[in-house]
Amino acid sequence: MTPLISPSELRSLLEGEPAPALLDVRWNLMGPPGRQEYDRAHLPGAVFVDLETELAAPAGPGGRHPLPEAEQLQRAFRDAGVDSERPVVVYDAGDGSVAARGWWLLRWAGHARVFVLDGGFAAWVEEGGATTTRVPHPEPGDFVVRPGGMPTADADAAARLARTGVLLDARAGERYRGEREPVDPRAGHIPGAVNAPAAEHVTADGRWRAPEELADRFAGLGVSGTDEVGAYCGSGVNACSVVLALEQAGLRSPEAPAVLYPGSWSEWAGDPRQEAAVGPEAG
């Protein structure tokens, strides 16, 4: 089962029973707030779920977007109408890198039928999909969060993975190389990690690349179907799109997904004991 759903496939799904729960998770590190975008227009029936307060715990030593507590996450998903048997579709502004966080968390929590809208809100509008400003109030869902459905790594495990397998850094190249660091305490990357910018998973219009293209891209980064592979980014959000992209490419499966380092660079850079590599080489 592909983790992506097209706008036309979503329209068909919305006409069936049970209709999917729709989660709007638009967010941008530099703004504007996703709630403003949602209030301006969203898919009919979509519930806004806030990355900062619902899909992450408060920032701290564990990074800028640590994994939320199970109770917090369950409350957010239930308030959005998420049921155990009902499919869920998550969308963001366009490229899926933030929607992948919602997808990953639902899978981590034990939901089996989760999709990311390919091209997000922009693709929906481009293909003539209806939008609204009406805020829905769905019946509370019954979904029970059972953490552990997706593998994670702490800092030590991520460091080992960078040496024994392939650890992919989803940040832009200049941040990986240490040329620019706009938000975290130090610049650079985890020694041994390979740069795999999340923005390169999609084409210029925000649609995901074909599985064959993604597989070729990952092969060029040293990933095979048998390697141990993991991902991190600045705060554990965009790296979720690497996990999704590996599955879409056929290099990982729902039964054996890639590992996520949730603390990511924001945790690593805040710990003076951890070394930082700079430059284009893995180090």
Coordinates of C-alpha atoms in Angstrom, one line a residue:
M1 CA 0.0 0.0 0.0
T2 CA 1.5 3.3 -1.1
P3 CA 1.8 6.0 1.6
L4 CA 0.6 8.6 -0.9
I5 CA -2.8 9.5 -2.2
S6 CA -3.6 11.7 -5.2
P7 CA -6.3 14.5 -5.1
S8 CA -8.5 12.4 -7.5
E9 CA -8.1 9.3 -5.3
L10 CA -9.0 11.3 -2.2
R11 CA -12.1 12.6 -3.9
S12 CA -13.2 9.0 -4.5
L13 CA -12.3 8.0 -1.0
L14 CA -14.4 10.9 0.4
E15 CA -17.4 9.5 -1.5
G16 CA -17.1 6.1 0.1
E17 CA -17.8 4.8 3.6
P18 CA -16.3 5.2 5.9
A19 CA -15.0 8.6 4.7
P20 CA -11.4 9.3 5.8
A21 CA -10.5 11.7 8.6
L22 CA -8.7 14.7 7.1
L23 CA -5.9 16.4 9.1
D24 CA -4.6 19.8 8.0
V25 CA -1.1 20.1 9.5
R26 CA 0.2 23.1 7.5
W27 CA 3.3 24.6 9.2
N28 CA 6.3 26.6 8.2
L29 CA 9.4 27.1 10.3
M30 CA 9.6 30.8 9.3
G31 CA 5.8 31.4 9.3
P32 CA 3.1 32.3 8.7
P33 CA 1.3 30.2 11.3
G34 CA -0.5 27.2 9.8
R35 CA -3.7 28.1 11.6
Q36 CA -3.9 31.3 9.6
E37 CA -3.6 29.4 6.4
Y38 CA -6.3 26.9 7.6
D39 CA -8.7 29.7 8.5
R40 CA -8.3 31.3 5.1
A41 CA -9.2 28.0 3.3
H42 CA -9.0 24.3 3.8
L43 CA -10.5 21.0 2.5
P44 CA -14.1 20.5 3.5
G45 CA -14.2 18.4 6.7
A46 CA -10.5 18.9 7.5
V47 CA -9.5 19.5 11.1
F48 CA -6.4 21.6 11.9
V49 CA -3.8 19.8 14.0
D50 CA -1.0 22.0 15.3
L51 CA 2.5 20.7 14.9
E52 CA 3.9 22.8 17.8
T53 CA 1.3 22.0 20.5
E54 CA -0.2 18.7 19.4
L55 CA 2.3 16.8 17.2
A56 CA 5.3 17.6 19.4
A57 CA 6.1 17.9 23.1
P58 CA 7.6 21.2 24.3
A59 CA 11.1 22.0 23.2
G60 CA 13.9 21.2 25.5
P61 CA 17.0 19.0 25.8
G62 CA 15.4 16.5 23.6
G63 CA 15.2 18.9 20.7
R64 CA 12.8 21.5 19.2
H65 CA 10.0 19.0 18.4
P66 CA 10.3 15.9 20.7
L67 CA 7.8 13.2 20.3
P68 CA 4.6 14.0 22.1
E69 CA 3.3 12.0 25.1
A70 CA 0.9 9.2 24.2
E71 CA -2.0 10.9 26.1
Q72 CA -1.4 14.2 24.4
L73 CA -1.3 12.6 20.9
Q74 CA -4.3 10.4 21.5
R75 CA -6.4 13.5 22.6
A76 CA -5.3 15.4 19.5
F77 CA -6.2 12.5 17.1
R78 CA -9.5 11.7 18.8
D79 CA -10.5 15.4 18.7
A80 CA -9.8 15.3 15.0
G81 CA -12.2 12.4 14.6
V82 CA -9.5 9.7 14.1
D83 CA -11.0 6.2 14.5
S84 CA -9.1 2.9 14.6
E85 CA -10.8 1.5 11.4
R86 CA -11.3 4.8 9.5
P87 CA -8.6 5.8 7.0
V88 CA -6.7 9.1 7.7
V89 CA -5.4 11.5 5.1
V90 CA -2.9 14.2 6.2
Y91 CA -1.9 17.2 4.1
D92 CA 0.3 20.3 4.3
A93 CA 0.8 23.3 2.1
G94 CA 2.5 21.3 -0.7
D95 CA 5.5 19.1 -0.6
G96 CA 4.5 16.6 2.1
S97 CA 7.5 17.1 4.4
V98 CA 5.3 18.3 7.3
A99 CA 2.4 16.0 6.5
A100 CA 4.9 13.1 6.7
R101 CA 5.2 14.0 10.5
G102 CA 1.5 13.4 10.9
W103 CA 1.7 10.2 8.8
W104 CA 4.7 8.9 10.8
L105 CA 3.1 9.7 14.2
L106 CA -0.1 7.9 13.3
R107 CA 1.9 4.9 12.1
W108 CA 4.1 5.1 15.2
A109 CA 0.9 5.1 17.3
G110 CA -0.4 2.0 15.6
H111 CA -2.8 3.2 12.9
A112 CA -2.6 1.0 9.8
R113 CA -4.3 3.2 7.1
V114 CA -2.7 6.5 6.8
F115 CA -1.9 8.5 3.6
V116 CA -0.2 11.8 2.7
L117 CA -2.0 13.9 0.1
D118 CA 0.4 14.1 -2.9
G119 CA 1.1 17.8 -3.6
G120 CA -0.9 18.8 -0.5
F121 CA -3.4 21.7 -0.4
A122 CA -1.8 23.3 -3.5
A123 CA -2.5 20.2 -5.6
W124 CA -6.0 19.9 -4.3
V125 CA -6.8 23.4 -5.4
E126 CA -5.0 23.1 -8.7
E127 CA -7.2 20.1 -9.6
G128 CA -10.4 22.0 -8.8
G129 CA -11.0 20.6 -5.3
A130 CA -13.5 22.4 -3.2
T131 CA -12.3 24.5 -0.2
T132 CA -14.1 26.1 2.7
T133 CA -13.7 28.3 5.7
R134 CA -16.1 26.3 7.8
V135 CA -14.5 24.7 10.8
P136 CA -15.9 21.1 11.4
H137 CA -16.6 19.6 14.8
P138 CA -16.4 15.8 14.2
E139 CA -17.6 13.2 16.6
P140 CA -14.6 12.3 18.8
G141 CA -12.7 9.3 17.5
D142 CA -11.9 6.1 19.3
F143 CA -8.3 5.7 18.3
V144 CA -6.0 4.3 21.0
V145 CA -2.3 5.4 20.7
R146 CA 0.0 2.5 21.2
P147 CA 3.6 3.9 20.8
G148 CA 6.3 1.9 19.1
G149 CA 4.8 1.1 15.7
M150 CA 7.8 2.8 14.0
P151 CA 11.4 2.4 15.0
T152 CA 13.3 5.3 16.6
A153 CA 16.9 5.9 17.6
D154 CA 18.5 8.1 20.3
A155 CA 21.7 10.1 19.7
D156 CA 24.0 7.2 20.5
A157 CA 22.1 4.8 18.2
A158 CA 22.1 7.5 15.4
A159 CA 25.8 7.8 15.8
R160 CA 26.3 4.1 15.4
L161 CA 23.9 3.9 12.5
A162 CA 26.0 6.6 10.7
R163 CA 29.0 4.2 10.8
T164 CA 27.4 0.8 10.4
G165 CA 24.6 1.6 8.0
V166 CA 23.3 4.8 6.2
L167 CA 22.1 7.8 8.2
L168 CA 20.4 10.4 6.0
D169 CA 20.3 14.1 6.9
A170 CA 17.2 15.7 5.4
R171 CA 18.2 19.3 5.8
A172 CA 19.3 21.6 3.0
G173 CA 22.8 21.3 1.8
E174 CA 24.1 24.5 3.3
R175 CA 22.9 23.5 6.8
Y176 CA 24.4 20.0 6.4
R177 CA 27.8 21.5 5.3
G178 CA 27.7 23.9 8.2
E179 CA 27.7 27.0 6.1
R180 CA 24.4 28.3 7.7
E181 CA 22.5 27.4 10.8
P182 CA 19.5 29.7 11.4
V183 CA 17.9 28.0 14.4
D184 CA 20.1 25.4 16.3
P185 CA 23.1 26.0 18.6
R186 CA 25.8 24.7 16.3
A187 CA 26.3 24.2 12.5
G188 CA 27.3 21.0 10.8
H189 CA 26.1 17.4 10.7
I190 CA 26.4 14.1 12.6
P191 CA 29.7 12.5 11.6
G192 CA 29.2 9.8 9.0
A193 CA 25.7 11.1 7.9
V194 CA 24.9 11.6 4.2
N195 CA 22.9 14.6 3.0
A196 CA 19.5 13.8 1.5
P197 CA 17.5 17.1 1.4
A198 CA 13.8 16.5 1.8
A199 CA 13.1 19.1 -0.8
E200 CA 14.5 16.8 -3.5
H201 CA 11.8 14.2 -2.9
V202 CA 9.4 16.3 -4.9
T203 CA 9.3 18.0 -8.3
A204 CA 9.0 21.8 -8.7
D205 CA 5.2 21.6 -8.4
G206 CA 5.4 19.9 -5.0
R207 CA 4.3 16.4 -6.3
W208 CA 6.3 13.4 -5.1
R209 CA 8.8 11.9 -7.6
A210 CA 8.0 8.5 -9.0
P211 CA 9.1 5.5 -7.0
E212 CA 11.8 4.7 -9.6
E213 CA 13.2 8.2 -9.4
L214 CA 13.3 8.0 -5.6
A215 CA 14.9 4.6 -5.7
D216 CA 17.7 5.9 -8.1
R217 CA 18.2 8.9 -5.8
F218 CA 18.7 6.8 -2.7
A219 CA 20.9 4.4 -4.6
G220 CA 23.1 7.3 -5.4
L221 CA 23.3 8.1 -1.7
G222 CA 24.4 4.5 -0.9
V223 CA 21.1 3.1 0.2
S224 CA 20.2 -0.5 -0.9
G225 CA 17.2 -2.6 0.0
T226 CA 19.1 -4.4 2.7
D227 CA 21.1 -1.6 4.4
E228 CA 20.2 -0.5 7.9
V229 CA 19.0 3.1 7.2
G230 CA 17.8 6.0 9.3
A231 CA 17.0 9.6 9.0
Y232 CA 17.2 12.9 10.9
C233 CA 16.8 16.6 10.1
G234 CA 16.7 19.8 12.2
S235 CA 14.1 18.8 14.7
G236 CA 12.6 15.5 13.6
V237 CA 9.9 16.8 11.3
N238 CA 11.2 16.8 7.8
A239 CA 13.1 13.6 8.4
C240 CA 9.7 11.8 8.5
S241 CA 9.5 12.5 4.7
V242 CA 12.7 10.5 4.2
V243 CA 11.1 7.6 6.0
L244 CA 8.1 8.0 3.7
A245 CA 10.2 8.4 0.6
L246 CA 12.1 5.2 1.3
E247 CA 8.8 3.3 1.5
Q248 CA 7.4 5.0 -1.6
A249 CA 10.6 4.0 -3.4
G250 CA 10.2 0.3 -2.4
L251 CA 13.4 0.3 -0.4
R252 CA 11.5 -0.1 2.9
S253 CA 8.1 -1.5 3.8
P254 CA 5.4 -0.9 6.4
E255 CA 6.7 -4.0 8.1
A256 CA 10.3 -2.9 8.1
P257 CA 10.5 0.9 7.9
A258 CA 13.5 3.1 8.2
V259 CA 14.6 4.4 11.6
L260 CA 13.9 8.0 12.7
Y261 CA 16.1 10.0 15.1
P262 CA 13.4 12.2 16.6
G263 CA 15.8 14.5 18.5
S264 CA 17.7 15.2 15.3
W265 CA 20.2 18.0 14.9
S266 CA 18.4 20.3 17.5
E267 CA 19.2 17.7 20.2
W268 CA 22.6 16.7 18.9
A269 CA 23.8 20.3 18.5
G270 CA 22.7 21.2 22.0
D271 CA 24.9 18.5 23.6
P272 CA 28.5 19.7 23.8
R273 CA 29.7 16.1 24.1
Q274 CA 28.6 15.3 20.5
E275 CA 31.0 16.1 17.7
A276 CA 29.9 18.0 14.6
A277 CA 31.3 17.4 11.1
V278 CA 31.4 20.2 8.5
G279 CA 31.8 20.3 4.8
P280 CA 30.4 18.2 2.0
E281 CA 31.9 14.9 3.1
A282 CA 30.2 12.6 5.6
G283 CA 33.2 12.9 7.9

